[in-house]
XYZ file of C-alpha atoms in Angstrom:
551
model
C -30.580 31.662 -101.981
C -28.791 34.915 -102.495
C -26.254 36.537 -100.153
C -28.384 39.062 -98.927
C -31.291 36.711 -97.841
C -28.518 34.950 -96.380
C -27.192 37.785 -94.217
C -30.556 38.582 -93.146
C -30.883 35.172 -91.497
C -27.889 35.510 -89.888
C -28.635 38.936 -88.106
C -32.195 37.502 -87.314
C -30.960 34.799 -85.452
C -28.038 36.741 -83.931
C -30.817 39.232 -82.436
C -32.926 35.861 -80.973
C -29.636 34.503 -79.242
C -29.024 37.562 -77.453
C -32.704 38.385 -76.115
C -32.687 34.586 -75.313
C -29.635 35.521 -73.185
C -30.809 38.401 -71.791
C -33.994 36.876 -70.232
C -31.653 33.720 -68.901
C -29.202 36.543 -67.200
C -32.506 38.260 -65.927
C -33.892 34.897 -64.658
C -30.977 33.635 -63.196
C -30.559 37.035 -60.859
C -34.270 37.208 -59.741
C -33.328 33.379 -58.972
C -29.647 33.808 -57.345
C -31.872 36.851 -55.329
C -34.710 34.752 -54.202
C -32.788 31.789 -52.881
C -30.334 34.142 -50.519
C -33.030 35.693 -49.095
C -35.240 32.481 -48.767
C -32.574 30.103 -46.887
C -33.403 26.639 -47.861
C -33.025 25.471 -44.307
C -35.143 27.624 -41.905
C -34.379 30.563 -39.954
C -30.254 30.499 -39.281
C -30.773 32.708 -36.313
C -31.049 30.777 -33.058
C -34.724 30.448 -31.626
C -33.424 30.659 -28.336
C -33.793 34.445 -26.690
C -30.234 36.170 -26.542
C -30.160 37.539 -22.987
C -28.206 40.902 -22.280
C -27.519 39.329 -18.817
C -24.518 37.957 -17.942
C -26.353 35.739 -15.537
C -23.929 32.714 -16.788
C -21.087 33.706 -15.698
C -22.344 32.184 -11.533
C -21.027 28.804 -13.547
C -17.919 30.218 -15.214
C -14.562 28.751 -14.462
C -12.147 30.884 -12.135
C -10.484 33.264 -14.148
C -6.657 33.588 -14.130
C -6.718 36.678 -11.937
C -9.077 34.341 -9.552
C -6.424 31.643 -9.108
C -3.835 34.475 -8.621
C -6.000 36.307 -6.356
C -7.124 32.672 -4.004
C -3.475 31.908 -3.726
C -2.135 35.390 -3.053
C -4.707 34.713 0.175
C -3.630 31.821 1.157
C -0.041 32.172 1.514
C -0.503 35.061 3.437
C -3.758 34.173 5.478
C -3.194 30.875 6.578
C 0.056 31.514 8.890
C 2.049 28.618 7.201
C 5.288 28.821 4.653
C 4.241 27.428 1.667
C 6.637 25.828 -1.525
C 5.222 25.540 -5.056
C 3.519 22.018 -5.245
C 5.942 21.120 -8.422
C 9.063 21.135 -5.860
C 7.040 20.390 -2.598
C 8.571 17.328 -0.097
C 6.272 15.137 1.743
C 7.021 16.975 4.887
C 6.193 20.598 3.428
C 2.976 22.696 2.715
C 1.993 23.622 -0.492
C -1.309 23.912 -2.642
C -2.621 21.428 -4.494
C -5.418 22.664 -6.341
C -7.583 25.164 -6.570
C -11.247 25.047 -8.314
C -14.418 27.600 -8.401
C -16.689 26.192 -5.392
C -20.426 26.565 -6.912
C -22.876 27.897 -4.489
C -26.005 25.789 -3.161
C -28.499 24.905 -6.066
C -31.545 26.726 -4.665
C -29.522 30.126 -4.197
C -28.227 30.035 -8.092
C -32.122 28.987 -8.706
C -33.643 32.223 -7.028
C -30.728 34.194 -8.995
C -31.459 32.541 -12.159
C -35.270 32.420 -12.433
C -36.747 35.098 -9.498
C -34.820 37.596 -9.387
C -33.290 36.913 -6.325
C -29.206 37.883 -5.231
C -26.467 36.796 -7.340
C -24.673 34.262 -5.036
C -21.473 34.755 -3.766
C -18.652 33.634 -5.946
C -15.797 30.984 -4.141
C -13.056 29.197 -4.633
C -12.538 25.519 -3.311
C -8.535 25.214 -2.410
C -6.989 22.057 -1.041
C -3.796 22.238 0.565
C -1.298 19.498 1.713
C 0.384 20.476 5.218
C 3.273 18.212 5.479
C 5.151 20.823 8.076
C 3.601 20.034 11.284
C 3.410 17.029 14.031
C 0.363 15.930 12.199
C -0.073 16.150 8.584
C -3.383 16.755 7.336
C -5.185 17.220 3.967
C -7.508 20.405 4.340
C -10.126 21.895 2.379
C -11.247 25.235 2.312
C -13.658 27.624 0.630
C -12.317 30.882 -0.380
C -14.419 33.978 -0.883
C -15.614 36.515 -2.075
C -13.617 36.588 -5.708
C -11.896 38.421 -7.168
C -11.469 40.340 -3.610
C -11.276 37.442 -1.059
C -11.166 38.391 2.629
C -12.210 34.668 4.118
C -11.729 31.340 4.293
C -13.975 28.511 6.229
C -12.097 24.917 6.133
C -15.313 22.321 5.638
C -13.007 19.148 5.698
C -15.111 17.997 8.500
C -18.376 19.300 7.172
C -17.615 17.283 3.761
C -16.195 14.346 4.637
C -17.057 13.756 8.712
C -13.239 12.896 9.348
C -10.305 13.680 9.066
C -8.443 12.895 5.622
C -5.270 11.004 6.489
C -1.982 12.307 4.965
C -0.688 8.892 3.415
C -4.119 8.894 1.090
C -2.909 12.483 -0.395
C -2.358 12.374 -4.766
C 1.123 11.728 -5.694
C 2.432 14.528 -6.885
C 5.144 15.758 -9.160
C 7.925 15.736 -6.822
C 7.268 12.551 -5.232
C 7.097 10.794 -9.004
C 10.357 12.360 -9.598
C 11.902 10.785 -6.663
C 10.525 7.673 -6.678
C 11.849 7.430 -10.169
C 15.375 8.820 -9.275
C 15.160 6.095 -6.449
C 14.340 3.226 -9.145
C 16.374 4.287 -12.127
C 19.660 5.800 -10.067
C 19.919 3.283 -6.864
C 17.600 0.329 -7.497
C 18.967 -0.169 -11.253
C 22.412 0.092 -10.024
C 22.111 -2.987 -8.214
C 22.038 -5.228 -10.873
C 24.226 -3.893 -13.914
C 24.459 -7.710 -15.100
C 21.130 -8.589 -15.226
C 19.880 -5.206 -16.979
C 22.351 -5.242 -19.822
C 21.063 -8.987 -20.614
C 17.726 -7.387 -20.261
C 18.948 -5.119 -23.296
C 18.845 -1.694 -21.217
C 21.948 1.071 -22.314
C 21.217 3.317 -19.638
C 18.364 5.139 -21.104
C 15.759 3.136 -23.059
C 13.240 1.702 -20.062
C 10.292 3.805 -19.641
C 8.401 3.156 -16.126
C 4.542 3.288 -15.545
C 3.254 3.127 -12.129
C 0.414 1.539 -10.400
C -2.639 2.355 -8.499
C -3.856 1.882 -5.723
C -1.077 2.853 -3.783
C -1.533 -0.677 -1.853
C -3.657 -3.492 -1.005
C -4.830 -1.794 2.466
C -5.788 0.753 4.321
C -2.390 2.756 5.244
C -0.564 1.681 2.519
C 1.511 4.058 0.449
C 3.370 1.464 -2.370
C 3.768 1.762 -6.539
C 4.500 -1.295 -8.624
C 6.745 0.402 -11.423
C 6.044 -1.453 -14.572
C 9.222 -0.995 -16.820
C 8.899 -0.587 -20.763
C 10.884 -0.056 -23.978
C 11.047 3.568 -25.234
C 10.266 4.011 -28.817
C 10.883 6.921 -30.726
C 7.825 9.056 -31.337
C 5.479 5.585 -30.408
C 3.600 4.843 -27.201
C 5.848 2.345 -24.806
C 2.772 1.192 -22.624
C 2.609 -1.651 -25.709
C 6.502 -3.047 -25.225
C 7.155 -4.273 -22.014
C 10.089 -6.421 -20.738
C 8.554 -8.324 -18.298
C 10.498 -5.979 -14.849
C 8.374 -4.712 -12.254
C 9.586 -3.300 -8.759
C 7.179 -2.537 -5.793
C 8.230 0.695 -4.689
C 7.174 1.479 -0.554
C 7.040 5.326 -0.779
C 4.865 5.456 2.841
C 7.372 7.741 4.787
C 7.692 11.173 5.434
C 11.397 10.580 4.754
C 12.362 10.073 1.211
C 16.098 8.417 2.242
C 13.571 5.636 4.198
C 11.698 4.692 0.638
C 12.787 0.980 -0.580
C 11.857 -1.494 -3.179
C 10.192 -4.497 -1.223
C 9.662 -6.459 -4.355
C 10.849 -7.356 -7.847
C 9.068 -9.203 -10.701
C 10.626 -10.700 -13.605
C 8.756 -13.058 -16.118
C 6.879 -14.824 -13.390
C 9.117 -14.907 -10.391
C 9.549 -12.648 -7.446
C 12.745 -11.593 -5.956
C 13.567 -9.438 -2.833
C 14.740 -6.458 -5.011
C 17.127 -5.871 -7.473
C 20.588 -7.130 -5.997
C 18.692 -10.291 -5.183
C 17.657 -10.916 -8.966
C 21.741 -9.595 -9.977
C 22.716 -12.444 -7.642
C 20.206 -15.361 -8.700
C 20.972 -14.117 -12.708
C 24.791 -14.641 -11.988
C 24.553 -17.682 -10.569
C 22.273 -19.186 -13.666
C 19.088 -19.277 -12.047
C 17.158 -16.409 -14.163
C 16.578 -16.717 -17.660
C 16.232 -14.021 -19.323
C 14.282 -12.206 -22.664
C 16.901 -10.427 -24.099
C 14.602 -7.636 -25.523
C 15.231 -6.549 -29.380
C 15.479 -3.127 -30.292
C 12.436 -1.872 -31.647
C 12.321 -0.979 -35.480
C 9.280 1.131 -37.337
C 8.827 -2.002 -39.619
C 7.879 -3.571 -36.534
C 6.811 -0.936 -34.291
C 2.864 -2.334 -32.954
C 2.867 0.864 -31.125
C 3.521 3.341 -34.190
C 1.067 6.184 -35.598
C 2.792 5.822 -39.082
C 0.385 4.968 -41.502
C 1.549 1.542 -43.256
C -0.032 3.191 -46.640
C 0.380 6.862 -47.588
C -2.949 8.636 -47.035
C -4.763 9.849 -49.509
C -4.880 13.825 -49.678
C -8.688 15.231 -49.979
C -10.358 14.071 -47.148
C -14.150 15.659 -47.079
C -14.337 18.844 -45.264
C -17.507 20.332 -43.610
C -18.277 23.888 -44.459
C -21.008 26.601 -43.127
C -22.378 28.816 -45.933
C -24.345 30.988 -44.072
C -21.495 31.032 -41.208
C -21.958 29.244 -37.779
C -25.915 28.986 -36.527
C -25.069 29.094 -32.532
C -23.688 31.699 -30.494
C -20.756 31.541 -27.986
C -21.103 34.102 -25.552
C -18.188 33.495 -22.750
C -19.204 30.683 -21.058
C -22.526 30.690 -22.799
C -23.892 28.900 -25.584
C -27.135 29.151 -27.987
C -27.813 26.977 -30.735
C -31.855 26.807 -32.216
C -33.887 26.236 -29.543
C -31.343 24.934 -26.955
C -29.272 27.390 -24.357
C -26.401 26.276 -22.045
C -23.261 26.916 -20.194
C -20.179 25.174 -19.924
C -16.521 24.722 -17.984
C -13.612 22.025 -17.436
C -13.606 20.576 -13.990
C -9.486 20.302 -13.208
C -10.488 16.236 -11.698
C -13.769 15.083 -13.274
C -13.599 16.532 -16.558
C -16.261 19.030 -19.136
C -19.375 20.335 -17.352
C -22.258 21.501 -18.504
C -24.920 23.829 -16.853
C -28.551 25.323 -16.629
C -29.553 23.527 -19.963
C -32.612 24.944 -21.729
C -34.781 23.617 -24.612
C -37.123 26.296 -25.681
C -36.048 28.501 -22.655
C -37.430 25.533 -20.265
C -34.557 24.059 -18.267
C -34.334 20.642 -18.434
C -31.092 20.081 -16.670
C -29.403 21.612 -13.912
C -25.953 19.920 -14.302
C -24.619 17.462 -16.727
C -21.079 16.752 -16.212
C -18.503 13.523 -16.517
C -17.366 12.287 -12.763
C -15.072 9.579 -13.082
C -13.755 6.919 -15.555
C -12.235 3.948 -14.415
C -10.578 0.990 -15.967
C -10.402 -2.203 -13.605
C -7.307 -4.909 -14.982
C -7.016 -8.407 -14.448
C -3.054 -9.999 -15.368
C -0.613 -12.692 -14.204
C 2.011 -10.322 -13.498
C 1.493 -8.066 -10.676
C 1.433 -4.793 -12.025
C -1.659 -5.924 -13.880
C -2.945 -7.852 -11.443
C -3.131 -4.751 -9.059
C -4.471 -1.926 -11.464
C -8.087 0.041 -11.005
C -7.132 3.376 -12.242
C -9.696 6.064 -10.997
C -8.733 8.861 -13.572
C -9.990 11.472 -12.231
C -7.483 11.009 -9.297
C -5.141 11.935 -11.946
C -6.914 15.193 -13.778
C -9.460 14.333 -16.566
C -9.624 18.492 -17.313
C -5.930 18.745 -16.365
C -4.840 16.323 -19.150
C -7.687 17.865 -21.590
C -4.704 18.951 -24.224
C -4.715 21.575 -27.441
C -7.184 20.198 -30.113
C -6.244 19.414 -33.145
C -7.391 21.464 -36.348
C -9.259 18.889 -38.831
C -8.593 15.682 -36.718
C -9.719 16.377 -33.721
C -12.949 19.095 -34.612
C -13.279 20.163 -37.649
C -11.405 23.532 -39.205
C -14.315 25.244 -38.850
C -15.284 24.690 -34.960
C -14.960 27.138 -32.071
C -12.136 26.735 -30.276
C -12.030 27.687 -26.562
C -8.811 28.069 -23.973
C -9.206 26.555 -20.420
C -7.134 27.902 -17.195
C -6.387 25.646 -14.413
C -4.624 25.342 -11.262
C -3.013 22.064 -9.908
C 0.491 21.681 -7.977
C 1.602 24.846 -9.076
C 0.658 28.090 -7.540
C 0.410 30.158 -10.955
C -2.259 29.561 -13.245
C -1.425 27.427 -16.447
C -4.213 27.747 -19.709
C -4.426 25.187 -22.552
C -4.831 26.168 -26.224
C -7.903 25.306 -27.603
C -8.702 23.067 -25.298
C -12.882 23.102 -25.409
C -14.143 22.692 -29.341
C -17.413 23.690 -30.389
C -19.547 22.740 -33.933
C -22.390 22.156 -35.739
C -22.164 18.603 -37.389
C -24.652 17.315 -40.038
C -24.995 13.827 -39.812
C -25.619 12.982 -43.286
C -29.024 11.218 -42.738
C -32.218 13.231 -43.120
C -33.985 14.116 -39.967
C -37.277 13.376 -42.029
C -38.142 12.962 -46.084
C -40.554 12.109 -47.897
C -40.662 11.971 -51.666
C -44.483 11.948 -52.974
C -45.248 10.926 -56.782
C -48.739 9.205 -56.146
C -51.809 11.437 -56.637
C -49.458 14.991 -56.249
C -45.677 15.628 -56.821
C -44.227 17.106 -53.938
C -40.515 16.570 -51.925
C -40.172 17.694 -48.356
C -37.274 16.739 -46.183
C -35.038 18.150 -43.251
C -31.272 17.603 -42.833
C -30.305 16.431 -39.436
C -27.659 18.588 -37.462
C -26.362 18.623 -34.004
C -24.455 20.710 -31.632
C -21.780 18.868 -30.569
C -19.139 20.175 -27.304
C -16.079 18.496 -27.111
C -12.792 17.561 -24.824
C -10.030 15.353 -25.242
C -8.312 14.018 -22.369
C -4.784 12.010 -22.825
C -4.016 9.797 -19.343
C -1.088 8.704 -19.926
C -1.815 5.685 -22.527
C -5.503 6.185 -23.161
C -7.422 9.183 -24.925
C -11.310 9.374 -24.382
C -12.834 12.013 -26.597
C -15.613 13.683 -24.497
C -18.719 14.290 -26.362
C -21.891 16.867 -25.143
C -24.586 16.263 -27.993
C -27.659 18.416 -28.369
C -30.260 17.547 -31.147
C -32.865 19.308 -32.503
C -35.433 17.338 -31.197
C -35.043 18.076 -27.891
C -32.425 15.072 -26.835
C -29.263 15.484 -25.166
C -26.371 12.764 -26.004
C -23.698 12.290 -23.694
C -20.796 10.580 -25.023
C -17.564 8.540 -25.105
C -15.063 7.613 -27.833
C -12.150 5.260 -26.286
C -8.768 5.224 -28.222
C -4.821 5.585 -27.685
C -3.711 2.624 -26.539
C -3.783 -0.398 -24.047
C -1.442 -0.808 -20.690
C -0.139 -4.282 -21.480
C 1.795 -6.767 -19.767
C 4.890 -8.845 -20.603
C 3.432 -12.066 -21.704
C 4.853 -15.544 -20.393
C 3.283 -18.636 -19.143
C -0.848 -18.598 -19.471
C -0.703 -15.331 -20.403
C -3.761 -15.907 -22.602
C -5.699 -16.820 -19.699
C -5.457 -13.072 -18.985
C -5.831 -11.748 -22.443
C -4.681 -11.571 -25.805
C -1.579 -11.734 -27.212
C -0.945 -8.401 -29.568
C 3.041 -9.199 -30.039
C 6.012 -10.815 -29.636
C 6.084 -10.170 -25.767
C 3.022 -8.062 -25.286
C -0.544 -9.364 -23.757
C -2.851 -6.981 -24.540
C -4.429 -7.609 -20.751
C -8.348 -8.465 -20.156
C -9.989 -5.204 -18.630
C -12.727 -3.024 -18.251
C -13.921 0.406 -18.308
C -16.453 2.304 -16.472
C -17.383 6.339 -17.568
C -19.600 8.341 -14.543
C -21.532 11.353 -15.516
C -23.515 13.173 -13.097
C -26.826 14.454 -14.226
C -28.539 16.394 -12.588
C -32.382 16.614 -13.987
C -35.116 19.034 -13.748
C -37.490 18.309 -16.415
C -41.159 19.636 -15.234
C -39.699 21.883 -12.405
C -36.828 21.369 -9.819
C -38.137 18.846 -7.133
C -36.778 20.052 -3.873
C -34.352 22.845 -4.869
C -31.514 21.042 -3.001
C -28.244 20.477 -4.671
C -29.130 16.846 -5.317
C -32.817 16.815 -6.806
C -33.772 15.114 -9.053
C -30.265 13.744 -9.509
C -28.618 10.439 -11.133
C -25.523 9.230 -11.587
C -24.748 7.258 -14.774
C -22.041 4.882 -15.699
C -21.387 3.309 -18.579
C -19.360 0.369 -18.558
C -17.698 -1.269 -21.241
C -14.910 -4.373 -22.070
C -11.698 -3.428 -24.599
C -8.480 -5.672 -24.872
């Protein structure tokens, strides 16, 4: 073959590889163009009607101007000298907390669905008055926000009695003397005994009790004590000390320790174990310093993790709305809040603009301990007591929610009389949960694929008391189910163990039973599938509780 038959060839061919090329360019942007405008996944837009209305907001959480505004009332309303909760002494007045007081059901009914008056918006305040011949605990509803000009105390309306003063919350400044009384006085008794122990002065951690008793009228605290570890929980490395603190009076110079464990004998109080130690009657646990290698209680990884971790991504951007206190997601509609006590709560929830549920909220979670020590012994922690949406801390990026999630502030008020907010404290997301919804894959008689991925809308809190951490899960699915859950984790409240220690638990270290207990989680939900019954502020209503063992 000749050169220029050759060079023919070539520029024939040269011609079919770039018309080949242009019709795959062509094709592949009449295909790019056809697949963004087709999404592969239905319509991204929520199929729940965006309302104009702000018809939501009778559920929203008091504002910071609110709280300001309710407490600005107070002090000057209610003829009393108040002190800010955080320095407040048993014998003066000061605020304790302050919440938004929902109006009756059937009023926020007419509003929602007939047009009817937007109800009145209130604030529920309790106040401690400690100043005066007879202490009381006193509720009252403040209104109208942001303005208010009235206050109606419904104590006696809510409760039929009077609440007696010694059943109050501890607060801030009666922790902080009750510790200055154990660590400062009570410690000083027994110098001896203590530097056996392996104390220096600054490495016992104490965690107190509840109930405040055994009966009706009593005001007492067992203080468990524990080593302090560096960046690791101490609720895991006891030392086998526990005093039982009387805290009753009015009088914080007439407070005493009645009571003193260590390793399974009782003493009077501290100077009474210093004097049975020196005279060789008390053995005791010298306790080792604690070192990471052997640190049960550390969040170091033993293994470096490995970097890459999957992440979860929206390509078309998120597929609900978050409207203040509102939320849409496909066919579902909803509001939410943090309750300062009980915890997240959800309101007026829709499927296909049909309300299903009035309220859904958490109540209460409890944890009920059995031990041979007393501390143990005694414990039925009612959180809530505590603040389930107080301790509801900043979410972490990634760990927590993923990167990608809505992240919402919350404001609260509790022994202070300023409004305090928390970072990110409500997360919000879409989650795919990496199983099909449906599928089906035909290759008998025609050749056809059809499938649906599964997603949910999941609202979360996490709430840290003290040792534990429950992660608060809201889950809405497409199908029209609502999942209300709880992940437990942190860490146990253990007990020094000694003796039959295993009768009581499990041993988890060198000193530390890891103490038999058991957990119960209270939601309120309040349903209205098919219609509300009665219209009343408890129709339809149940209370749930899941229960559950961990050691």
């Amino acid at each position: 073959m000749n050169v220029k038959a050759v060079l023919i060839l070539l520029a024939v061919a040269l011609v079919t590889i770039l018309a080949l090329v242009s019709v795959l360019l062509s094709g592949a942007g009449k295909s790019t163009e056809s697949c963004s405008s087709k999404p592969q996944h239905g319509n991204y837009k929520s199929n729940v009607a965006h309302q104009k209305s702000d018809k939501g907001s009778v559920f929203s959480d008091l504002t910071p101007e609110e709280y300001s505004a309710t407490v600005d009332y107070l002090k000057k309303n209610l003829g009393k000298k108040f002190v800010n909760a955080a320095d407040a002494k048993p014998t003066e007045n000061c605020i304790y907390y302050i919440d938004i007081k929902y109006p009756p059901k059937q009023q926020v009914l007419d509003y929602l669905d007939r047009g009817g008056e937007k109800p009145t918006r209130e604030a529920l305040a309790v106040v401690f008055f400690g100043d005066q011949e007879e202490p009381t605990i006193t509720e009252y509803v403040v209104g109208p926000l942001p303005k208010p000009s009235y206050h109606n105390d419904i104590t006696l309306e809510k409760y039929k009695e009077k609440i007696p003063y010694y059943s109050r919350p501890v607060i801030g400044k009666e922790y902080s003397d009750a510790y200055a009384l154990v660590y400062e006085k009570e410690f000083s008794t027994a110098p001896q005994f203590l530097k056996a122990l392996g104390y220096d002065g600054s490495n016992f951690a104490a965690l107190t009790t509840a109930p405040r008793g055994v009966k009706s009228g009593d005001r007492s605290s067992w203080f468990v004590l524990f080593v302090k570890v560096k960046e690791s929980c101490f609720t895991v490395h006891p030392v086998g000390l526990e005093m039982l603190l009387d805290h009753k009076s009015l009088d914080f110079t007439k407070w005493k320790v009645t009571k003193v464990f260590y390793n399974g004998a009782y003493f009077l109080n501290m100077a009474d174990l210093e004097k049975q130690f020196n005279a060789g009657k008390v053995e005791v646990i010298k306790i080792q310093k604690v070192k990471p290698e052997n640190d049960i209680g550390s969040m170091e990884p033993k293994v470096s993790p490995q970097p890459g971790a999957p992440l979860q991504f929206n390509p078309a951007g998120n597929r609900y709305t978050v409207n203040k206190n509102q939320v849409s997601f496909q066919s579902w509609s909803f509001t939410y809040g943090l309750n300062v006590n009980s915890g997240p709560r959800l309101f007026d929830i829709r499927f296909k603009n049909e309300r299903i549920a009035y309220e859904i909220s958490t109540q209460e979670a409890l944890a009920i301990y059995g031990s041979n020590a007393p501390g143990g012994m005694i414990t039925r922690y009612m959180d809530a007591n505590f603040g389930i949406g107080r301790f509801s801390f900043e979410l972490v990026r990634g760990v927590d929610c993923p990167h990608l999630a809505t992240y919402i502030d919350a404001h609260y008020l509790m022994e202070s009389e300023s409004p305090e907010k928390t970072k990110n404290a409500i997360c919000i997301f879409e989650q795919n949960l990496g199983v099909p919804l449906r599928r089906h894959y035909s290759n008998m008689h025609s050749m056809y694929y059809g499938g649906l991925a599964s997603t949910v809308l999941i609202v979360r809190a996490v709430s840290t008391l003290i040792n534990y951490d429950y992660v608060w899960d809201f889950v809405f699915y497409q199908n029209g189910v609502i999942e209300a859950k709880m992940h437990a984790t942190g860490y146990i409240s253990s007990s020094f163990y000694f003796a039959d220690g295993k009768e009581y638990g499990s041993r988890v270290g060198e000193h530390t039973l890891g103490t038999l207990h058991t957990h119960f989680i209270n939601y309120k939900v309040d349903l209205d599938v098919g219609g509300s019954i009665s219209g009343s502020s408890s129709d339809a209503e149940l209370n749930f509780e899941l229960q559950f063992d961990r050691t």
